[in-house]
Amino acid sequence: MAGDPTKVDPIHQFHINTLIPIEVGGYDISFTNSSLLMVISVVLAGGFLFLATSSRGIVPGRAQSISEILYEFIASMLRDSAGSQGMKFFPFVFTLFMFILVANLLGMFPYFITVTSHLIVTAALAIVVFLMVLIAGLWRNGLGFFKLFVPSGIPVVLLPLVVAIEVISFLTRPISHSVRLFANMLAGHITLKVFSGFVVSLTSMGAVGFVGAILPLGMAVGLTALEFLIAFLQAYVFAMLTCIYINDAIHPGH
Amino acid sequence: MFVAKAYAEETGGHASTEGDAHTAGTEVPHGGAAQASFPPFDSSTFPSQLLWLAITFGLFYLFLQKVVLPRIGAIFETRSDRIAQDLDQAARMRDEADEAIAAYEQELADAKSKANEIGQQARDNAKAEAEAERKAAEAELESKLEGSAAQIEKIKDAAMSEIGTIAEDTASTIIEALTGGKTTKAEIQAAVSRARN
């Protein structure tokens, strides 16, 4: 590798590189490293769940136990927040959780791009959730869905203000929903890269640098553990918020 | 200039370095008109990301919904069925055990009552026998007593009649001694019998 090793670009890891160029109607829809990671995530997650449950054991093995725990985890989360009627959305929430979780975790591998560190991906997922909630809410409750914006027991004087706040908070949901995941993944990976960069920069400065590099190395190790936690946590938070939003579609009255 | 360099690196395999902070490794499509500084906000990659997200996520969703989730659901169902079945069997077995215990208790009670009956019978027999013996002994004693009483009566009667004679003799003798007179035997007899009664 040519170049100056003391200069590390923490943004470099987020670059989308074309692997197979495809262009249709003026749009660049190339198969990129991001696309590859999406495919790997899906194949890995789907393959694991498929193979783990193929024996259909009454007494589950280790892999089957993991699948069942994941299933129960999401099912109870959805049932607790949206009730048994919300279970219609279970396949979607489960897919969402598995996709984000595996994409986040795969992003921890060196040279793997983190699919969810791109705002367009998280925004697309959040908008799908938003539209699904909106359509399902209108479908199930008709105009009664708009009771969501009118909390009961509010004085009439305050009503316009409260309704305005409720409407704005509803409309900004996809933004907070998507930026939360995107920013967490982006910031975590940048921080990790910056501290790792310090290690590289310091060690190139000789003996003093080697000693000085111990601290950022420790930080990088600690941050790696933290990032694994965040990878899971953000997938959980995304799925959890989706469950809460689905509850609004089913039970719009506060 | 940067663009050209980056493009050259791109086409030259994976020679991109981390050194060129601004350009290295950047996807520069079609002459690099859109040279974004920050990849997540580079809108030229959006169509590709959206399309591939839709494809992968959609297929993943279909696969999970059609294959994996029903399968895991079926596993849970089979398991709960099996557990219910096992519980049923356990309940049936417990009922059988209860029945066996009841039968055993019944038999035990029967045997006990039978034993009681036999014991009672033996006791009754012994009692009856003892009673009969006692009655026989009593009867014998009674008859002996009666015989003795009759004898005593006889002796007493004999003695009584003797008493009459003795009294008459004594009376006649006393009268003779006192009065010197004679009394007839019939008079004395009448007087004695009067006095005795």
Short mmCIF file of C-alpha atoms in Angstrom, two decimals:
data_model
loop_
_atom_site.label_atom_id
_atom_site.label_comp_id
_atom_site.label_asym_id
_atom_site.label_seq_id
_atom_site.Cartn_x
_atom_site.Cartn_y
_atom_site.Cartn_z
CA MET A 1 0.00 0.00 0.00
CA ALA A 2 1.35 3.34 -0.97
CA GLY A 3 0.47 6.50 0.87
CA ASP A 4 1.10 8.06 4.19
CA PRO A 5 0.01 5.73 6.99
CA THR A 6 -0.17 8.57 9.47
CA LYS A 7 -3.16 10.01 7.71
CA VAL A 8 -6.24 7.88 8.19
CA ASP A 9 -9.52 8.89 6.63
CA PRO A 10 -12.37 7.82 8.96
CA ILE A 11 -14.93 8.51 6.23
CA HIS A 12 -13.31 6.16 3.75
CA GLN A 13 -15.12 3.14 5.20
CA PHE A 14 -18.49 4.52 4.13
CA HIS A 15 -17.69 4.80 0.43
CA ILE A 16 -19.95 2.95 -1.90
CA ASN A 17 -17.87 1.08 -4.49
CA THR A 18 -19.38 -0.31 -7.64
CA LEU A 19 -18.74 -4.00 -8.12
CA ILE A 20 -20.94 -4.70 -11.15
CA PRO A 21 -21.95 -1.54 -13.04
CA ILE A 22 -25.61 -1.53 -14.08
CA GLU A 23 -27.43 1.44 -15.50
CA VAL A 24 -31.12 1.52 -16.40
CA GLY A 25 -32.90 4.59 -17.76
CA GLY A 26 -30.23 6.97 -16.63
CA TYR A 27 -30.24 5.61 -13.07
CA ASP A 28 -27.13 4.02 -11.69
CA ILE A 29 -28.35 0.84 -10.04
CA SER A 30 -24.98 -0.87 -9.92
CA PHE A 31 -24.34 -3.82 -7.69
CA THR A 32 -22.12 -2.19 -5.07
CA ASN A 33 -20.32 -3.23 -1.91
CA SER A 34 -23.43 -2.08 -0.04
CA SER A 35 -25.61 -4.33 -2.21
CA LEU A 36 -23.19 -7.19 -1.59
CA LEU A 37 -23.44 -6.70 2.16
CA MET A 38 -27.23 -6.60 1.94
CA VAL A 39 -27.19 -9.90 0.04
CA ILE A 40 -24.73 -11.42 2.51
CA SER A 41 -26.84 -10.25 5.48
CA VAL A 42 -30.01 -11.69 4.03
CA VAL A 43 -28.43 -14.97 2.95
CA LEU A 44 -26.68 -15.38 6.28
CA ALA A 45 -29.74 -14.58 8.38
CA GLY A 46 -32.15 -16.53 6.19
CA GLY A 47 -29.77 -19.46 5.84
CA PHE A 48 -29.15 -19.62 9.55
CA LEU A 49 -32.84 -19.53 10.44
CA PHE A 50 -33.63 -22.07 7.73
CA LEU A 51 -30.93 -24.56 8.67
CA ALA A 52 -31.35 -24.08 12.42
CA THR A 53 -35.03 -25.02 12.26
CA SER A 54 -34.76 -27.76 9.64
CA SER A 55 -34.70 -30.57 12.19
CA ARG A 56 -37.90 -29.25 13.83
CA GLY A 57 -36.81 -30.76 17.13
CA ILE A 58 -39.24 -31.00 20.00
CA VAL A 59 -36.18 -30.48 22.16
CA PRO A 60 -34.27 -27.73 20.37
CA GLY A 61 -30.57 -27.79 19.66
CA ARG A 62 -28.35 -24.79 20.15
CA ALA A 63 -29.02 -23.13 16.79
CA GLN A 64 -32.74 -23.89 16.96
CA SER A 65 -32.83 -22.41 20.45
CA ILE A 66 -31.35 -19.18 19.13
CA SER A 67 -33.97 -19.02 16.38
CA GLU A 68 -36.75 -19.70 18.86
CA ILE A 69 -35.42 -17.09 21.28
CA LEU A 70 -35.30 -14.51 18.47
CA TYR A 71 -38.83 -15.44 17.45
CA GLU A 72 -40.15 -15.24 21.00
CA PHE A 73 -38.23 -12.04 21.66
CA ILE A 74 -39.83 -10.18 18.77
CA ALA A 75 -43.22 -11.84 19.22
CA SER A 76 -43.47 -10.87 22.88
CA MET A 77 -42.21 -7.37 22.12
CA LEU A 78 -44.91 -6.90 19.50
CA ARG A 79 -47.62 -8.56 21.60
CA ASP A 80 -46.77 -6.44 24.64
CA SER A 81 -46.87 -3.13 22.79
CA ALA A 82 -49.54 -3.72 20.13
CA GLY A 83 -51.64 -6.57 21.51
CA SER A 84 -52.58 -9.78 19.74
CA GLN A 85 -54.03 -7.88 16.79
CA GLY A 86 -50.57 -6.51 16.13
CA MET A 87 -49.30 -10.04 15.43
CA LYS A 88 -50.42 -9.59 11.82
CA PHE A 89 -47.34 -7.42 11.44
CA PHE A 90 -45.06 -9.96 13.08
CA PRO A 91 -43.33 -11.18 9.89
CA PHE A 92 -42.52 -7.61 8.95
CA VAL A 93 -41.15 -6.62 12.36
CA PHE A 94 -39.15 -9.84 12.58
CA THR A 95 -37.69 -9.28 9.11
CA LEU A 96 -36.85 -5.70 10.01
CA PHE A 97 -35.12 -6.69 13.23
CA MET A 98 -33.15 -9.55 11.67
CA PHE A 99 -32.08 -7.46 8.67
CA ILE A 100 -30.85 -4.53 10.76
CA LEU A 101 -29.24 -6.75 13.39
CA VAL A 102 -27.27 -8.82 10.90
CA ALA A 103 -26.34 -5.80 8.77
CA ASN A 104 -25.11 -3.97 11.89
CA LEU A 105 -23.12 -6.95 13.10
CA LEU A 106 -21.58 -7.66 9.70
CA GLY A 107 -20.56 -4.00 9.56
CA MET A 108 -18.21 -4.73 12.44
CA PHE A 109 -16.00 -6.86 10.17
CA PRO A 110 -13.04 -4.96 8.72
CA TYR A 111 -13.51 -4.07 5.03
CA PHE A 112 -17.27 -4.67 5.28
CA ILE A 113 -19.39 -1.62 4.69
CA THR A 114 -22.16 -1.05 7.22
CA VAL A 115 -25.37 -0.99 5.21
CA THR A 116 -27.23 0.85 7.95
CA SER A 117 -24.66 3.63 8.15
CA HIS A 118 -26.26 5.17 5.06
CA LEU A 119 -29.17 7.47 5.73
CA ILE A 120 -30.97 6.46 2.55
CA VAL A 121 -31.24 2.85 3.76
CA THR A 122 -32.52 3.67 7.25
CA ALA A 123 -34.80 6.35 5.82
CA ALA A 124 -36.27 3.89 3.36
CA LEU A 125 -36.97 1.42 6.16
CA ALA A 126 -38.44 4.15 8.39
CA ILE A 127 -40.65 5.43 5.57
CA VAL A 128 -41.92 1.93 4.88
CA VAL A 129 -42.85 1.65 8.56
CA PHE A 130 -44.44 5.11 8.50
CA LEU A 131 -46.54 4.42 5.41
CA MET A 132 -47.50 1.01 6.70
CA VAL A 133 -48.73 2.51 9.97
CA LEU A 134 -50.58 5.26 8.12
CA ILE A 135 -52.28 2.92 5.65
CA ALA A 136 -53.04 0.21 8.18
CA GLY A 137 -54.38 2.81 10.60
CA LEU A 138 -56.70 4.35 8.02
CA TRP A 139 -57.72 0.93 6.74
CA ARG A 140 -58.64 -0.42 10.15
CA ASN A 141 -60.09 2.69 11.80
CA GLY A 142 -61.10 4.94 8.91
CA LEU A 143 -61.27 8.53 10.07
CA GLY A 144 -61.12 7.27 13.63
CA PHE A 145 -57.40 6.99 13.05
CA PHE A 146 -57.14 10.76 13.46
CA LYS A 147 -58.17 10.38 17.09
CA LEU A 148 -54.47 9.65 17.43
CA PHE A 149 -53.86 13.37 17.23
CA VAL A 150 -56.57 14.32 19.73
CA PRO A 151 -55.71 13.07 23.20
CA SER A 152 -58.73 12.76 25.47
CA GLY A 153 -59.09 14.89 28.56
CA ILE A 154 -57.43 18.00 27.15
CA PRO A 155 -59.07 21.42 27.75
CA VAL A 156 -60.60 22.85 24.58
CA VAL A 157 -58.39 25.93 24.83
CA LEU A 158 -55.26 23.84 24.59
CA LEU A 159 -56.61 21.50 21.94
CA PRO A 160 -55.30 23.30 18.81
CA LEU A 161 -51.82 23.48 20.29
CA VAL A 162 -51.81 19.86 21.41
CA VAL A 163 -53.15 18.65 18.08
CA ALA A 164 -50.49 20.64 16.25
CA ILE A 165 -47.77 19.11 18.42
CA GLU A 166 -49.19 15.62 17.94
CA VAL A 167 -49.34 16.03 14.16
CA ILE A 168 -45.80 17.35 13.98
CA SER A 169 -44.47 14.60 16.21
CA PHE A 170 -46.26 12.03 14.04
CA LEU A 171 -44.87 13.47 10.83
CA THR A 172 -41.31 13.68 12.15
CA ARG A 173 -41.36 10.07 13.28
CA PRO A 174 -39.64 8.70 10.17
CA ILE A 175 -36.87 11.28 10.60
CA SER A 176 -36.06 10.44 14.20
CA HIS A 177 -36.63 6.76 13.49
CA SER A 178 -34.12 6.67 10.64
CA VAL A 179 -31.55 9.21 11.88
CA ARG A 180 -31.24 7.40 15.21
CA LEU A 181 -30.01 4.21 13.57
CA PHE A 182 -27.99 5.93 10.87
CA ALA A 183 -26.22 8.33 13.25
CA ASN A 184 -25.44 5.62 15.78
CA MET A 185 -23.82 3.38 13.20
CA LEU A 186 -22.01 6.23 11.48
CA ALA A 187 -20.68 7.85 14.65
CA GLY A 188 -19.65 4.55 16.18
CA HIS A 189 -17.67 3.48 13.15
CA ILE A 190 -16.05 6.90 12.77
CA THR A 191 -15.00 6.94 16.43
CA LEU A 192 -13.60 3.46 16.12
CA LYS A 193 -11.66 4.44 13.02
CA VAL A 194 -10.33 7.63 14.61
CA PHE A 195 -8.96 5.82 17.64
CA SER A 196 -7.49 3.08 15.46
CA GLY A 197 -5.97 5.87 13.35
CA PHE A 198 -4.30 7.27 16.45
CA VAL A 199 -2.69 3.92 17.08
CA VAL A 200 -1.30 3.80 13.54
CA SER A 201 -0.12 7.43 13.67
CA LEU A 202 1.57 7.08 17.05
CA THR A 203 3.36 3.82 16.34
CA SER A 204 4.96 5.37 13.29
CA MET A 205 6.63 7.91 15.56
CA GLY A 206 9.01 5.51 17.26
CA ALA A 207 9.38 4.23 20.80
CA VAL A 208 7.53 7.07 22.51
CA GLY A 209 4.69 6.64 20.09
CA PHE A 210 4.46 2.92 20.88
CA VAL A 211 3.90 3.69 24.54
CA GLY A 212 1.49 6.48 23.68
CA ALA A 213 -0.47 4.18 21.41
CA ILE A 214 -1.51 1.95 24.30
CA LEU A 215 -4.29 4.28 25.40
CA PRO A 216 -6.06 4.65 22.03
CA LEU A 217 -5.60 0.92 21.44
CA GLY A 218 -7.41 0.23 24.68
CA MET A 219 -10.09 2.67 23.64
CA ALA A 220 -10.45 0.96 20.27
CA VAL A 221 -10.84 -2.43 21.96
CA GLY A 222 -13.41 -1.04 24.37
CA LEU A 223 -15.27 0.74 21.60
CA THR A 224 -15.39 -2.45 19.55
CA ALA A 225 -17.23 -4.17 22.40
CA LEU A 226 -19.49 -1.15 22.76
CA GLU A 227 -20.19 -1.17 19.02
CA PHE A 228 -21.33 -4.78 19.16
CA LEU A 229 -23.71 -3.80 21.93
CA ILE A 230 -24.94 -0.82 19.92
CA ALA A 231 -25.36 -3.00 16.83
CA PHE A 232 -27.83 -5.12 18.77
CA LEU A 233 -29.35 -2.26 20.72
CA GLN A 234 -30.15 -0.16 17.66
CA ALA A 235 -31.76 -3.09 15.89
CA TYR A 236 -33.84 -3.62 19.02
CA VAL A 237 -34.73 0.07 19.29
CA PHE A 238 -35.74 0.22 15.64
CA ALA A 239 -37.97 -2.83 16.01
CA MET A 240 -39.35 -1.59 19.34
CA LEU A 241 -40.32 1.79 17.89
CA THR A 242 -41.91 0.00 14.96
CA CYS A 243 -44.01 -1.99 17.43
CA ILE A 244 -45.08 1.19 19.21
CA TYR A 245 -46.04 2.82 15.92
CA ILE A 246 -48.00 -0.27 14.88
CA ASN A 247 -49.88 0.00 18.16
CA ASP A 248 -50.96 3.50 17.09
CA ALA A 249 -52.34 2.06 13.87
CA ILE A 250 -54.37 -0.52 15.78
CA HIS A 251 -55.40 1.48 18.86
CA PRO A 252 -55.40 5.14 17.79
CA GLY A 253 -57.23 6.35 20.90
CA HIS A 254 -54.73 7.35 23.55
CA MET B 1 -7.30 16.53 -11.15
CA PHE B 2 -8.44 14.69 -8.04
CA VAL B 3 -11.17 13.06 -10.00
CA ALA B 4 -8.83 11.79 -12.62
CA LYS B 5 -6.50 10.43 -10.02
CA ALA B 6 -9.27 8.72 -8.15
CA TYR B 7 -10.60 7.23 -11.35
CA ALA B 8 -7.18 5.94 -12.22
CA GLU B 9 -6.87 4.29 -8.87
CA GLU B 10 -10.27 2.77 -9.20
CA THR B 11 -9.52 1.24 -12.55
CA GLY B 12 -6.13 0.09 -11.37
CA GLY B 13 -7.65 -2.52 -9.14
CA HIS B 14 -7.72 -1.98 -5.44
CA ALA B 15 -4.85 0.40 -5.32
CA SER B 16 -6.82 3.06 -3.57
CA THR B 17 -5.11 4.24 -0.44
CA GLU B 18 -6.29 5.82 2.70
CA GLY B 19 -3.84 8.59 2.19
CA ASP B 20 -5.86 10.58 -0.28
CA ALA B 21 -8.42 11.67 2.16
CA HIS B 22 -10.61 13.45 -0.29
CA THR B 23 -10.76 11.18 -3.25
CA ALA B 24 -9.33 7.77 -2.67
CA GLY B 25 -11.70 4.91 -3.21
CA THR B 26 -14.60 7.19 -3.91
CA GLU B 27 -17.13 5.87 -6.30
CA VAL B 28 -17.03 8.43 -9.05
CA PRO B 29 -19.69 7.56 -11.55
CA HIS B 30 -19.66 8.81 -15.09
CA GLY B 31 -16.93 11.31 -15.10
CA GLY B 32 -17.42 12.27 -11.50
CA ALA B 33 -19.84 15.13 -11.85
CA ALA B 34 -21.18 14.39 -8.41
CA GLN B 35 -18.14 14.44 -6.23
CA ALA B 36 -19.72 14.21 -2.80
CA SER B 37 -17.55 14.85 0.19
CA PHE B 38 -19.56 12.66 2.51
CA PRO B 39 -20.69 9.25 1.18
CA PRO B 40 -23.99 8.92 3.09
CA PHE B 41 -25.19 12.15 1.48
CA ASP B 42 -23.99 11.26 -2.02
CA SER B 43 -27.28 11.10 -3.84
CA SER B 44 -25.78 9.40 -6.89
CA THR B 45 -25.68 6.13 -4.93
CA PHE B 46 -29.28 6.37 -3.74
CA PRO B 47 -31.03 4.57 -6.59
CA SER B 48 -28.70 1.62 -6.33
CA GLN B 49 -29.03 1.40 -2.55
CA LEU B 50 -32.80 1.73 -2.67
CA LEU B 51 -33.18 -0.86 -5.40
CA TRP B 52 -30.94 -3.42 -3.77
CA LEU B 53 -32.49 -2.76 -0.37
CA ALA B 54 -35.93 -3.35 -1.87
CA ILE B 55 -34.79 -6.56 -3.56
CA THR B 56 -32.89 -8.06 -0.62
CA PHE B 57 -35.33 -6.91 2.06
CA GLY B 58 -38.32 -7.99 -0.02
CA LEU B 59 -36.93 -11.44 -0.71
CA PHE B 60 -35.88 -11.80 2.91
CA TYR B 61 -39.37 -10.83 4.02
CA LEU B 62 -41.02 -13.32 1.67
CA PHE B 63 -38.63 -16.08 2.68
CA LEU B 64 -39.20 -15.50 6.40
CA GLN B 65 -42.95 -15.10 6.04
CA LYS B 66 -43.48 -18.14 3.82
CA VAL B 67 -40.87 -20.56 5.11
CA VAL B 68 -39.09 -19.77 8.32
CA LEU B 69 -41.71 -18.18 10.57
CA PRO B 70 -44.46 -20.76 9.86
CA ARG B 71 -41.87 -23.42 10.54
CA ILE B 72 -40.87 -21.96 13.91
CA GLY B 73 -44.55 -21.43 14.72
CA ALA B 74 -45.21 -25.08 13.86
CA ILE B 75 -42.34 -26.14 16.11
CA PHE B 76 -43.92 -24.26 19.01
CA GLU B 77 -47.31 -25.74 18.24
CA THR B 78 -45.98 -29.28 18.02
CA ARG B 79 -44.19 -28.78 21.28
CA SER B 80 -47.22 -27.46 23.12
CA ASP B 81 -49.34 -30.27 21.62
CA ARG B 82 -46.81 -32.78 22.79
CA ILE B 83 -46.73 -31.28 26.25
CA ALA B 84 -50.54 -31.31 26.43
CA GLN B 85 -50.54 -34.92 25.27
CA ASP B 86 -47.96 -35.89 27.87
CA LEU B 87 -49.95 -34.11 30.56
CA ASP B 88 -53.08 -35.99 29.46
CA GLN B 89 -51.22 -39.26 29.67
CA ALA B 90 -49.87 -38.37 33.09
CA ALA B 91 -53.39 -37.49 34.25
CA ARG B 92 -54.70 -40.79 32.88
CA MET B 93 -51.97 -42.70 34.63
CA ARG B 94 -52.67 -40.88 37.85
CA ASP B 95 -56.35 -41.82 37.53
CA GLU B 96 -55.36 -45.43 37.04
CA ALA B 97 -53.14 -45.28 40.07
CA ASP B 98 -55.99 -43.73 42.05
CA GLU B 99 -58.28 -46.52 40.93
CA ALA B 100 -55.75 -49.13 41.96
CA ILE B 101 -55.40 -47.46 45.33
CA ALA B 102 -59.19 -47.38 45.75
CA ALA B 103 -59.45 -51.07 44.86
CA TYR B 104 -56.70 -51.90 47.30
CA GLU B 105 -58.41 -49.89 50.03
CA GLN B 106 -61.68 -51.65 49.29
CA GLU B 107 -60.06 -55.06 49.52
CA LEU B 108 -58.32 -54.10 52.69
CA ALA B 109 -61.61 -52.92 54.21
CA ASP B 110 -63.31 -56.16 53.13
CA ALA B 111 -60.57 -58.24 54.65
CA LYS B 112 -60.74 -56.23 57.84
CA SER B 113 -64.49 -56.61 58.17
CA LYS B 114 -64.17 -60.31 57.43
CA ALA B 115 -61.52 -60.66 60.08
CA ASN B 116 -63.74 -58.78 62.48
CA GLU B 117 -66.63 -61.06 61.66
CA ILE B 118 -64.56 -64.18 62.25
CA GLY B 119 -63.25 -62.77 65.48
CA GLN B 120 -66.75 -61.82 66.57
CA GLN B 121 -68.06 -65.26 65.73
CA ALA B 122 -65.26 -66.92 67.67
CA ARG B 123 -65.93 -64.62 70.56
CA ASP B 124 -69.67 -65.33 70.44
CA ASN B 125 -69.08 -69.08 70.30
CA ALA B 126 -66.74 -68.97 73.22
CA LYS B 127 -69.17 -66.82 75.13
CA ALA B 128 -72.11 -69.10 74.39
CA GLU B 129 -70.11 -72.13 75.42
CA ALA B 130 -69.03 -70.48 78.62
CA GLU B 131 -72.59 -69.42 79.26
CA ALA B 132 -73.88 -72.94 78.74
CA GLU B 133 -71.25 -74.35 81.03
CA ARG B 134 -72.00 -71.77 83.59
CA LYS B 135 -75.73 -72.51 83.32
CA ALA B 136 -75.13 -76.23 83.67
CA ALA B 137 -73.00 -75.66 86.72
CA GLU B 138 -75.57 -73.31 88.15
CA ALA B 139 -78.37 -75.76 87.48
CA GLU B 140 -76.45 -78.51 89.19
CA LEU B 141 -75.75 -76.27 92.13
CA GLU B 142 -79.37 -75.23 92.17
CA SER B 143 -80.59 -78.79 92.24
CA LYS B 144 -78.12 -79.64 94.94
CA LEU B 145 -79.25 -76.62 96.86
CA GLU B 146 -82.84 -77.63 96.45
CA GLY B 147 -82.09 -81.16 97.60
CA SER B 148 -80.29 -79.77 100.61
CA ALA B 149 -83.12 -77.36 101.35
CA ALA B 150 -85.66 -80.18 101.13
CA GLN B 151 -83.61 -82.29 103.45
CA ILE B 152 -83.25 -79.39 105.83
CA GLU B 153 -86.99 -78.89 105.68
CA LYS B 154 -87.58 -82.51 106.33
CA ILE B 155 -85.19 -82.46 109.24
CA LYS B 156 -86.75 -79.26 110.45
CA ASP B 157 -90.25 -80.76 110.19
CA ALA B 158 -89.08 -83.84 111.99
CA ALA B 159 -87.49 -81.67 114.61
CA MET B 160 -90.66 -79.59 114.87
CA SER B 161 -92.80 -82.58 115.32
CA GLU B 162 -90.32 -83.81 117.87
CA ILE B 163 -90.66 -80.41 119.54
CA GLY B 164 -94.43 -80.96 119.89
CA THR B 165 -93.94 -84.28 121.57
CA ILE B 166 -91.18 -82.93 123.74
CA ALA B 167 -93.34 -79.93 124.69
CA GLU B 168 -96.30 -82.15 125.50
CA ASP B 169 -94.12 -84.37 127.62
CA THR B 170 -92.46 -81.46 129.29
CA ALA B 171 -95.79 -79.71 129.79
CA SER B 172 -97.46 -82.76 131.30
CA THR B 173 -94.44 -83.30 133.48
CA ILE B 174 -94.39 -79.63 134.59
CA ILE B 175 -98.12 -79.64 135.21
CA GLU B 176 -97.82 -82.87 137.18
CA ALA B 177 -95.00 -81.40 139.18
CA LEU B 178 -96.75 -78.12 139.82
CA THR B 179 -100.29 -79.20 140.30
CA GLY B 180 -99.94 -82.83 140.91
CA GLY B 181 -103.05 -83.17 138.87
CA LYS B 182 -103.49 -85.13 135.78
CA THR B 183 -104.23 -83.68 132.49
CA THR B 184 -105.38 -85.49 129.49
CA LYS B 185 -103.09 -85.91 126.59
CA ALA B 186 -105.56 -84.24 124.27
CA GLU B 187 -105.71 -81.10 126.35
CA ILE B 188 -102.00 -80.71 126.46
CA GLN B 189 -101.75 -81.36 122.74
CA ALA B 190 -104.31 -78.63 122.06
CA ALA B 191 -102.54 -76.21 124.41
CA VAL B 192 -99.14 -76.87 122.86
CA SER B 193 -100.38 -76.44 119.36
CA ARG B 194 -102.08 -73.20 120.43
CA ALA B 195 -98.86 -71.94 121.98
CA ARG B 196 -96.83 -72.87 118.91
CA ASN B 197 -98.97 -71.11 116.55
#
